[in-house]
mmCIF file with all atom_site columns, C-alpha atoms in Angstrom:
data_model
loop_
_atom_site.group_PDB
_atom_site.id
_atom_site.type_symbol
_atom_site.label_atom_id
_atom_site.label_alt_id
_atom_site.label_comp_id
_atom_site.label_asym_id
_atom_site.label_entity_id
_atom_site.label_seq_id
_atom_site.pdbx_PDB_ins_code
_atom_site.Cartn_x
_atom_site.Cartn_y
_atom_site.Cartn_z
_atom_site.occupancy
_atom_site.B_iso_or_equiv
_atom_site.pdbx_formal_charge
_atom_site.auth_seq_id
_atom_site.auth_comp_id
_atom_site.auth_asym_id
_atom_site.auth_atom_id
_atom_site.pdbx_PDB_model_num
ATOM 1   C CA . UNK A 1 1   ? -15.266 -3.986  -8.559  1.00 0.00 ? 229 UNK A CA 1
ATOM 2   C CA . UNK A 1 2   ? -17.006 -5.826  -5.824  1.00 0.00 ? 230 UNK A CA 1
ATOM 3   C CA . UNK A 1 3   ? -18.960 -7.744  -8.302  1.00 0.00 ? 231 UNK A CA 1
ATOM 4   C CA . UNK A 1 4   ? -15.573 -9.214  -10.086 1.00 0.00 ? 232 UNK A CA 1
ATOM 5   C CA . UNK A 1 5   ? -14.271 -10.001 -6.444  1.00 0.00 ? 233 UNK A CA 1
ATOM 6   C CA . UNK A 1 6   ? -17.130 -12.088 -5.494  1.00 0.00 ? 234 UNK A CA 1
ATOM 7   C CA . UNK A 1 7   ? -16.950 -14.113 -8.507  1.00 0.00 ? 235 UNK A CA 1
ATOM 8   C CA . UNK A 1 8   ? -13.386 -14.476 -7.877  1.00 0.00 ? 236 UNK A CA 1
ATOM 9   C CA . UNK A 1 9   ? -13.721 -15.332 -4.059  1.00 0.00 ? 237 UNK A CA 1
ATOM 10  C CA . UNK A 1 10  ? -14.908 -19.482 -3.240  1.00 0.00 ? 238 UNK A CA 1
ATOM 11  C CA . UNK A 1 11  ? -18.276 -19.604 -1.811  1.00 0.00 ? 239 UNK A CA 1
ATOM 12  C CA . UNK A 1 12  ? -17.228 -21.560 0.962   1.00 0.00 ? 240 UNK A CA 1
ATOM 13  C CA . UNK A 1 13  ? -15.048 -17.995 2.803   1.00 0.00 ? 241 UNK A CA 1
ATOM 14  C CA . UNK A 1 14  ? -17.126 -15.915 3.765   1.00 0.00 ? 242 UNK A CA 1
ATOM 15  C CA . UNK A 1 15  ? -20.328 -15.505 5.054   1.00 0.00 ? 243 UNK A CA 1
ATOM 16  C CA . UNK A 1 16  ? -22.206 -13.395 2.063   1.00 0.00 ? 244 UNK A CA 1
ATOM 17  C CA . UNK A 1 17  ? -20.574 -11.493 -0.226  1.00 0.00 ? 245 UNK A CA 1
ATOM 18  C CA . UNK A 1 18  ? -17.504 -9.344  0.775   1.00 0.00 ? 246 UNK A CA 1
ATOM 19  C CA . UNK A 1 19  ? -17.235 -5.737  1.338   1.00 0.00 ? 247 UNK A CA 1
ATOM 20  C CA . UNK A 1 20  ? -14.637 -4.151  -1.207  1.00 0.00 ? 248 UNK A CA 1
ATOM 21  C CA . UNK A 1 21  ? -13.935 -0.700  -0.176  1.00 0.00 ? 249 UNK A CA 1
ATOM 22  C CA . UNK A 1 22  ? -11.586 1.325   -2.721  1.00 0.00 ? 250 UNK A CA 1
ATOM 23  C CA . UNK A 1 23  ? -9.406  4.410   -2.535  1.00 0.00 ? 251 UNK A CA 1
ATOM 24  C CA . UNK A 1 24  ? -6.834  5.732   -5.133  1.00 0.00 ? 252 UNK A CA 1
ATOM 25  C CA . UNK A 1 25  ? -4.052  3.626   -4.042  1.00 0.00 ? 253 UNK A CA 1
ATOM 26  C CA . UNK A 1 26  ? -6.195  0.646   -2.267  1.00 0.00 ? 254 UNK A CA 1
ATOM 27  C CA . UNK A 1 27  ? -8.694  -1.795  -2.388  1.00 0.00 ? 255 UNK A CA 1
ATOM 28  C CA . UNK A 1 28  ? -9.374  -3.381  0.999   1.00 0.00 ? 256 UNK A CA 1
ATOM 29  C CA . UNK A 1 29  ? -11.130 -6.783  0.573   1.00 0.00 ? 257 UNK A CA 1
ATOM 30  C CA . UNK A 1 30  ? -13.296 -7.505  4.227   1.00 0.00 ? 258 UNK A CA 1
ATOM 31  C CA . UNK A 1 31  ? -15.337 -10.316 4.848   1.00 0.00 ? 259 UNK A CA 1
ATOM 32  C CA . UNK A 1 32  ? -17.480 -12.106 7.593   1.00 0.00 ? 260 UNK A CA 1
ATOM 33  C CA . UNK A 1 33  ? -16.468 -15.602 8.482   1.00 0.00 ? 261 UNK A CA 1
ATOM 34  C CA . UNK A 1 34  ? -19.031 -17.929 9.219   1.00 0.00 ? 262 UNK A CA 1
ATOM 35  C CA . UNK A 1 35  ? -19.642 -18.098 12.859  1.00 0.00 ? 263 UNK A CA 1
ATOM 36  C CA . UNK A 1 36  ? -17.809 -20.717 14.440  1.00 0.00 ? 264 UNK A CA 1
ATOM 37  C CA . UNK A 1 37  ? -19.950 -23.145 16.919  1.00 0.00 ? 265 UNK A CA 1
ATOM 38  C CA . UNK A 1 38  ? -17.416 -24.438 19.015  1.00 0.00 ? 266 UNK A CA 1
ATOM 39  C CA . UNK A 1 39  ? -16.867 -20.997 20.629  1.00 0.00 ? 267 UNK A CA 1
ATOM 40  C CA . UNK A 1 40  ? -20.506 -20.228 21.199  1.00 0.00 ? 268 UNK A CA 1
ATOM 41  C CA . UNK A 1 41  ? -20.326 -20.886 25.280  1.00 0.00 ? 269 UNK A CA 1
ATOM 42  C CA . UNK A 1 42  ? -17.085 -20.700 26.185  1.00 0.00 ? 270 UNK A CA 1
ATOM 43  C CA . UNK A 1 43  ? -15.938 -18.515 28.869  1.00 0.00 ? 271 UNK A CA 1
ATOM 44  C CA . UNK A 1 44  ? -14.431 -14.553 27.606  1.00 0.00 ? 272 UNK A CA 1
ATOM 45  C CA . UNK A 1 45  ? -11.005 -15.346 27.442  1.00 0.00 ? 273 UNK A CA 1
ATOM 46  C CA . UNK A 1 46  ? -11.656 -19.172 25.614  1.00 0.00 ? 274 UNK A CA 1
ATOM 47  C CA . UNK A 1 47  ? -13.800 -17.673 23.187  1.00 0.00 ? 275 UNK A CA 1
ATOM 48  C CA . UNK A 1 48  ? -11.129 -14.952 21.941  1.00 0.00 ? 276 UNK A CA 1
ATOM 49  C CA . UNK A 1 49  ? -8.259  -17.855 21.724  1.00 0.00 ? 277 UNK A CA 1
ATOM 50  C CA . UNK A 1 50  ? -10.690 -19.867 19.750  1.00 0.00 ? 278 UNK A CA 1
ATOM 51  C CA . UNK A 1 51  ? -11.591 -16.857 17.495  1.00 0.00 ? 279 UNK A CA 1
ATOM 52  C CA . UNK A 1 52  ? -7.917  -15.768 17.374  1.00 0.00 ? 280 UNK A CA 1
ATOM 53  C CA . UNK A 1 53  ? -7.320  -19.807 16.047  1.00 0.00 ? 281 UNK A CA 1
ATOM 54  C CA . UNK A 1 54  ? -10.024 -19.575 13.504  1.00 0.00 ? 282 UNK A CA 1
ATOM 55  C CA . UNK A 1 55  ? -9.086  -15.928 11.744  1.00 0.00 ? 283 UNK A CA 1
ATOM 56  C CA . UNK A 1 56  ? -4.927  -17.452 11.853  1.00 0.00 ? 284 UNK A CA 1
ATOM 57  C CA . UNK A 1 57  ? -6.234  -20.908 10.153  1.00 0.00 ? 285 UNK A CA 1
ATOM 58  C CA . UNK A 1 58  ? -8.185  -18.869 7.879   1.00 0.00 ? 286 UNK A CA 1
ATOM 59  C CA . UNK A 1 59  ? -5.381  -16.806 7.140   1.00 0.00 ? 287 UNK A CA 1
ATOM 60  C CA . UNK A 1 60  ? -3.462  -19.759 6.162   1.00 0.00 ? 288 UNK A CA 1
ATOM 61  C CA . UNK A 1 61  ? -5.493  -21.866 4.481   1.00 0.00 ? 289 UNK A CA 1
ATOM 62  C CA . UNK A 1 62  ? -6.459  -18.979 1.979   1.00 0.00 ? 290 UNK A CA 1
ATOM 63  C CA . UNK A 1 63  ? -2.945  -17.525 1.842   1.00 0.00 ? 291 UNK A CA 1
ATOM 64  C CA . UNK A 1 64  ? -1.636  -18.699 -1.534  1.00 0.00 ? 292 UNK A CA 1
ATOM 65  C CA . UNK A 1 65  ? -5.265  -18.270 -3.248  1.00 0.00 ? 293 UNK A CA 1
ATOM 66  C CA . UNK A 1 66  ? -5.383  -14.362 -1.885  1.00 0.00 ? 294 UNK A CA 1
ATOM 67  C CA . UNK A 1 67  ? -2.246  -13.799 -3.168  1.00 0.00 ? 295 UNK A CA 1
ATOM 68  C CA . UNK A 1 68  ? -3.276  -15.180 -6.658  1.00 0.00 ? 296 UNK A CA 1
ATOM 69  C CA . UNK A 1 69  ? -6.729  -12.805 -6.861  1.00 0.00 ? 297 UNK A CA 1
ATOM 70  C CA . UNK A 1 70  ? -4.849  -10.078 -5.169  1.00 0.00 ? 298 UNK A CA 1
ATOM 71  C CA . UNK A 1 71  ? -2.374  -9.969  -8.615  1.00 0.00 ? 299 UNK A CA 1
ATOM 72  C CA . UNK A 1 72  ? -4.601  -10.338 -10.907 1.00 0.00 ? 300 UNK A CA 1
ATOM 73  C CA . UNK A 1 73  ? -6.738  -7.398  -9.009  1.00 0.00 ? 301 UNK A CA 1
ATOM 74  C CA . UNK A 1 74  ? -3.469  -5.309  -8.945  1.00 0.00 ? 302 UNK A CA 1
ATOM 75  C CA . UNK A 1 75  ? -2.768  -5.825  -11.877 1.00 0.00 ? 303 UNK A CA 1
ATOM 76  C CA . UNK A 1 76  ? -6.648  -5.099  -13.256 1.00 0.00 ? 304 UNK A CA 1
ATOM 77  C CA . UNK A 1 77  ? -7.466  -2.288  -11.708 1.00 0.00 ? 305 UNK A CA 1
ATOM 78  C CA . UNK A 1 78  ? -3.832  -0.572  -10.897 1.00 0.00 ? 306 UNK A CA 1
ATOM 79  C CA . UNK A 1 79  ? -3.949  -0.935  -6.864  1.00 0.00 ? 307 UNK A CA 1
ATOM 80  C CA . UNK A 1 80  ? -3.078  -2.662  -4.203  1.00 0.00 ? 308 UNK A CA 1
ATOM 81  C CA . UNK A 1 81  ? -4.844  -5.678  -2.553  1.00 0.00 ? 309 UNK A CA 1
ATOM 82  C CA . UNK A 1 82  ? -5.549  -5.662  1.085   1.00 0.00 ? 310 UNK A CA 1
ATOM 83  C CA . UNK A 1 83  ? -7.195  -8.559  3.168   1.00 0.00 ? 311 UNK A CA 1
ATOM 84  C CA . UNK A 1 84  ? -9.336  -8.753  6.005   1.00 0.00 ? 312 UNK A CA 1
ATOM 85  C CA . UNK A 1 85  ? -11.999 -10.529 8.066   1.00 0.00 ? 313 UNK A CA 1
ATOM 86  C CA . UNK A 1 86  ? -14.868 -10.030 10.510  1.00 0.00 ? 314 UNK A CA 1
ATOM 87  C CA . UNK A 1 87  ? -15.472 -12.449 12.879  1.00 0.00 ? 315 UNK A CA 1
ATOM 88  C CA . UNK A 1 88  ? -17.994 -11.776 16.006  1.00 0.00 ? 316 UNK A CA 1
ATOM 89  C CA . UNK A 1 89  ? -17.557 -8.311  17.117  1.00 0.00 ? 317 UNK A CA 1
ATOM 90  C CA . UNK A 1 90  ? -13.649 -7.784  16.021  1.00 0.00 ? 318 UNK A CA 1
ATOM 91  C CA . UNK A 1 91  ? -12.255 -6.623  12.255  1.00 0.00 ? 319 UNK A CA 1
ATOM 92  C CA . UNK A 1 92  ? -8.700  -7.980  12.111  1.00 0.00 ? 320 UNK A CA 1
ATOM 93  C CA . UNK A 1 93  ? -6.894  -6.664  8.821   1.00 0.00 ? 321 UNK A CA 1
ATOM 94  C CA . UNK A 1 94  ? -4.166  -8.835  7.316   1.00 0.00 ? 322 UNK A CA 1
ATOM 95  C CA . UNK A 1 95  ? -2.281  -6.517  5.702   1.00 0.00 ? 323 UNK A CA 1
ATOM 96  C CA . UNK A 1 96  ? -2.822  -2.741  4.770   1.00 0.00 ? 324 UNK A CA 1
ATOM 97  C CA . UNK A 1 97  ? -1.186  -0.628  3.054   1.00 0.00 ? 325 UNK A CA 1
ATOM 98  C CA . UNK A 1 98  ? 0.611   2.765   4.120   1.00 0.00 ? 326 UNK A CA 1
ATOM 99  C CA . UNK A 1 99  ? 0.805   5.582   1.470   1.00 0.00 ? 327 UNK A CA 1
ATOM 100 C CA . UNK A 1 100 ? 3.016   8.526   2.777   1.00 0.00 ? 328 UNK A CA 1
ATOM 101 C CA . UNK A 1 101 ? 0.879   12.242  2.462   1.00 0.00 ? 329 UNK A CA 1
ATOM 102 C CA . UNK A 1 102 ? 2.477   15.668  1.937   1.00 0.00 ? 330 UNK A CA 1
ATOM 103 C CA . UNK A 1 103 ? 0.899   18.495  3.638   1.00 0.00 ? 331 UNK A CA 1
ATOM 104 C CA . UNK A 1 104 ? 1.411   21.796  4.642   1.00 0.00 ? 332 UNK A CA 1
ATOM 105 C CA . UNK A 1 105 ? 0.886   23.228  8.024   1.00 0.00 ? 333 UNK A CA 1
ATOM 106 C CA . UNK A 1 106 ? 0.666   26.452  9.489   1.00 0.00 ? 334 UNK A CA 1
ATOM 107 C CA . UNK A 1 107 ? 2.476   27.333  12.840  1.00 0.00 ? 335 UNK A CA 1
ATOM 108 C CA . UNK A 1 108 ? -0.280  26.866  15.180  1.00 0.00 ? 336 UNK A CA 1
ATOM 109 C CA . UNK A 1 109 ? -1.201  23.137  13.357  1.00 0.00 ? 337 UNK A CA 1
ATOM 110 C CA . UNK A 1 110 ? 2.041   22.209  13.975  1.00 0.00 ? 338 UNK A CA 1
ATOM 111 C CA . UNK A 1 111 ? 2.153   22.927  17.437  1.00 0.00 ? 339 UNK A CA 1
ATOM 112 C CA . UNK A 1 112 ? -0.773  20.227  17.918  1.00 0.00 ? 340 UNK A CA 1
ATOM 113 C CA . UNK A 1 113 ? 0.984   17.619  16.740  1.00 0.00 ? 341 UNK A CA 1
ATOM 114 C CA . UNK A 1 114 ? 4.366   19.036  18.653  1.00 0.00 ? 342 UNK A CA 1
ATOM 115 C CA . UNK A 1 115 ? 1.874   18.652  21.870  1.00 0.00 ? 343 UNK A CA 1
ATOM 116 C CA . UNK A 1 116 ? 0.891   14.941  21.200  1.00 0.00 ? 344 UNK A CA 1
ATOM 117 C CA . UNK A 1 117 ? 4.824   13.948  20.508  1.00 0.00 ? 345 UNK A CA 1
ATOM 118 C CA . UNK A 1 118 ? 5.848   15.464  23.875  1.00 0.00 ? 346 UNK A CA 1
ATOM 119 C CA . UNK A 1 119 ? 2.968   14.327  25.679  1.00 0.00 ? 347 UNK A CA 1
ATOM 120 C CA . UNK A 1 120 ? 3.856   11.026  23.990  1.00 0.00 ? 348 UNK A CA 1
ATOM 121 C CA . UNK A 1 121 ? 0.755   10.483  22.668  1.00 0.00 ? 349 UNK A CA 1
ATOM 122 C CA . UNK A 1 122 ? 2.704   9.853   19.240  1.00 0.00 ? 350 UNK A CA 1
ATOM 123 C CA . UNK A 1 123 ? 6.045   8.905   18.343  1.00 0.00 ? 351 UNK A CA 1
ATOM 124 C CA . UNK A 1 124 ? 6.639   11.745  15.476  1.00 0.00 ? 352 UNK A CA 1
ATOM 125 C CA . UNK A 1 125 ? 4.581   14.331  13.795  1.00 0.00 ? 353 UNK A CA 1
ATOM 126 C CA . UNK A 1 126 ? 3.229   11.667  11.103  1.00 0.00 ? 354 UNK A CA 1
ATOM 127 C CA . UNK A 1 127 ? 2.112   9.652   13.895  1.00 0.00 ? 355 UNK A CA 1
ATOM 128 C CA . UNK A 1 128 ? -0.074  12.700  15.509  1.00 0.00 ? 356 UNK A CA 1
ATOM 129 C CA . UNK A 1 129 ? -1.255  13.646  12.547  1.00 0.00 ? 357 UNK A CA 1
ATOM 130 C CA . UNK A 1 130 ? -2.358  10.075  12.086  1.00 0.00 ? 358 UNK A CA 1
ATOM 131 C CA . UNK A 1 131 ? -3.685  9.586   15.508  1.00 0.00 ? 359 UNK A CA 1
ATOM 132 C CA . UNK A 1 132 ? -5.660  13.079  14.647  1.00 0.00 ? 360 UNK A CA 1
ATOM 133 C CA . UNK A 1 133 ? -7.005  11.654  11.764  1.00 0.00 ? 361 UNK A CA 1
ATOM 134 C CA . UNK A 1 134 ? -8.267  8.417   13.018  1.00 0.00 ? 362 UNK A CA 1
ATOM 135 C CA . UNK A 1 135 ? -9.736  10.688  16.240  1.00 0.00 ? 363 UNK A CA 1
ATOM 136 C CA . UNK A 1 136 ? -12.223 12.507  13.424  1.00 0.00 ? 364 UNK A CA 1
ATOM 137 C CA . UNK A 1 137 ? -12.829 9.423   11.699  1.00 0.00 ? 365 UNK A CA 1
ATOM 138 C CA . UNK A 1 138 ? -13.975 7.734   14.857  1.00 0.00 ? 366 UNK A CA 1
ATOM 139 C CA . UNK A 1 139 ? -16.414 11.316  16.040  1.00 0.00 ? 367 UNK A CA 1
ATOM 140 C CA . UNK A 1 140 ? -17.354 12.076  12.407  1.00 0.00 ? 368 UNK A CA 1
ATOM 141 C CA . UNK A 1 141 ? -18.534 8.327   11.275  1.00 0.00 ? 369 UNK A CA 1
ATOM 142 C CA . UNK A 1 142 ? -21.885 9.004   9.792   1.00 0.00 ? 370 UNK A CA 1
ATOM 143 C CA . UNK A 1 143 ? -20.697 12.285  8.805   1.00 0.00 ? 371 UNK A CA 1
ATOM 144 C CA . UNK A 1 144 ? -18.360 10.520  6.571   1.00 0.00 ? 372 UNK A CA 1
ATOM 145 C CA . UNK A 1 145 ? -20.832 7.775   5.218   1.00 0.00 ? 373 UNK A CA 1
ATOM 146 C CA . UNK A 1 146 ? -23.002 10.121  4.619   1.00 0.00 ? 374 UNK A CA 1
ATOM 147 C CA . UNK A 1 147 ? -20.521 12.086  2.285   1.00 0.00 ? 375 UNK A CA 1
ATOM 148 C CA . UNK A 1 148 ? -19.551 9.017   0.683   1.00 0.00 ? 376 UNK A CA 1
ATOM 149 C CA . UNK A 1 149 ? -22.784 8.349   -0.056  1.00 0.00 ? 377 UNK A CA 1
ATOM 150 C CA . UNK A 1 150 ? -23.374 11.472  -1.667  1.00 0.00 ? 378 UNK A CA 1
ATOM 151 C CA . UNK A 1 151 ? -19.912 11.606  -3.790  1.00 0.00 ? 379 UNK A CA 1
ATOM 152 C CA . UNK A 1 152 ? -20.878 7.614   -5.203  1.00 0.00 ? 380 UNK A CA 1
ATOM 153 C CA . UNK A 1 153 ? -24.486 9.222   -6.621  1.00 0.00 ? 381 UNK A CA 1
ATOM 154 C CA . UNK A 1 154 ? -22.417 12.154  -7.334  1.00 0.00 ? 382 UNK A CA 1
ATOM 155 C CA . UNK A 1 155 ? -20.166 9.108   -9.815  1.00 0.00 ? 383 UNK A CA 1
ATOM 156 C CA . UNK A 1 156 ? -23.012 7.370   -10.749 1.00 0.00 ? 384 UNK A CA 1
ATOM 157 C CA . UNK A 1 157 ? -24.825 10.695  -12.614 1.00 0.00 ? 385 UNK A CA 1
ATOM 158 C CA . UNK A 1 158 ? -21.242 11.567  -14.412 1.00 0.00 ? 386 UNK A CA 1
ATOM 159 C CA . UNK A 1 159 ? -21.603 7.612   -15.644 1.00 0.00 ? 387 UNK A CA 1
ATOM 160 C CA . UNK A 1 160 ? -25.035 8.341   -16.900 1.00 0.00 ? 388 UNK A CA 1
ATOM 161 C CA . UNK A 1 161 ? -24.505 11.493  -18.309 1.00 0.00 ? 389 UNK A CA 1
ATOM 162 C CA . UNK A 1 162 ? -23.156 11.926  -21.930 1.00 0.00 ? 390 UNK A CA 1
ATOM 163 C CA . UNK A 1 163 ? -19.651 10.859  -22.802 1.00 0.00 ? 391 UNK A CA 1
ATOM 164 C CA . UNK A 1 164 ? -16.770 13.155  -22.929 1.00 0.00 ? 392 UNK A CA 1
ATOM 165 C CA . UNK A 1 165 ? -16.370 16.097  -25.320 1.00 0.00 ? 393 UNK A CA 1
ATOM 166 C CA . UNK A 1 166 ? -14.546 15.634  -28.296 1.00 0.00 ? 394 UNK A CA 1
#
């Protein structure tokens, strides 16, 4: 998949090839602009108004041809198309998508996220359970790479294995 988005992307947009990183209902599309020279210099608060500038021109300027890739991607490989850049330091997603979850909690669980809502650390349940969820995902990075990791060699044995049973 990352292979038919880089021949799909202009050479001119990013910086190297972009990082396409797929779930069941998602395929984020990230890439690196190149750096821009006229903020190397500039005082803190210049130099995030100039990189603010350059993601929102970006942004435009590529609008109508993201849309374009991003249905013929949809329609290709059956998900949605999300957009966004690095530039510097800073990720800055254009648009993402949101995919309700169902789960099913026990008493105590609940009570958690009943804690965070009155403590207003979240707005509803869904939003502590979110906020929970980005909390591991921020402790437990390498944790998670590293099981990614191992679930991709995990796909790529099945693929070289033998075919299905008949």
């Amino acid at each position: 998949m990352s292979a038919w988005f880089a021949g799909r992307l202009p050479d001119t947009w990013f910086a190297g090839p972009p990082k396409v990183v797929v779930d069941r209902e998602e395929i984020a599309v990230l890439g690196t602009l190149p750096p821009l020279s006229v903020a190397e210099g500039l005082p803190d608060l210049e130099r995030a108004a100039a990189m603010e500038g350059y993601v929102e021109r970006f942004r435009e300027e590529t609008r109508e041809r993201r849309i374009d890739i991003a249905r013929e991607a949809e329609h290709r490989f059956r998900r949605k198309v999300s957009w966004g850049v690095v530039v510097g330091d800073a990720t800055v997603m254009f648009t993402t998508l949101s995919v309700p979850v169902m789960t099913r909690l026990r008493q105590p669980e609940r009570q958690v996220l009943d804690t965070l809502v009155a403590a207003g650390v979240a707005r509803s349940r869904s939003d502590a359970l979110a906020w929970c969820v980005r909390l591991v995902g921020k402790h437990t990075d390498s944790w998670l790479a590293d099981l990614r990791d191992a679930l991709q060699h995990v796909d790529r044995i099945r693929a070289e294995g033998p075919g299905g049973l008949d």
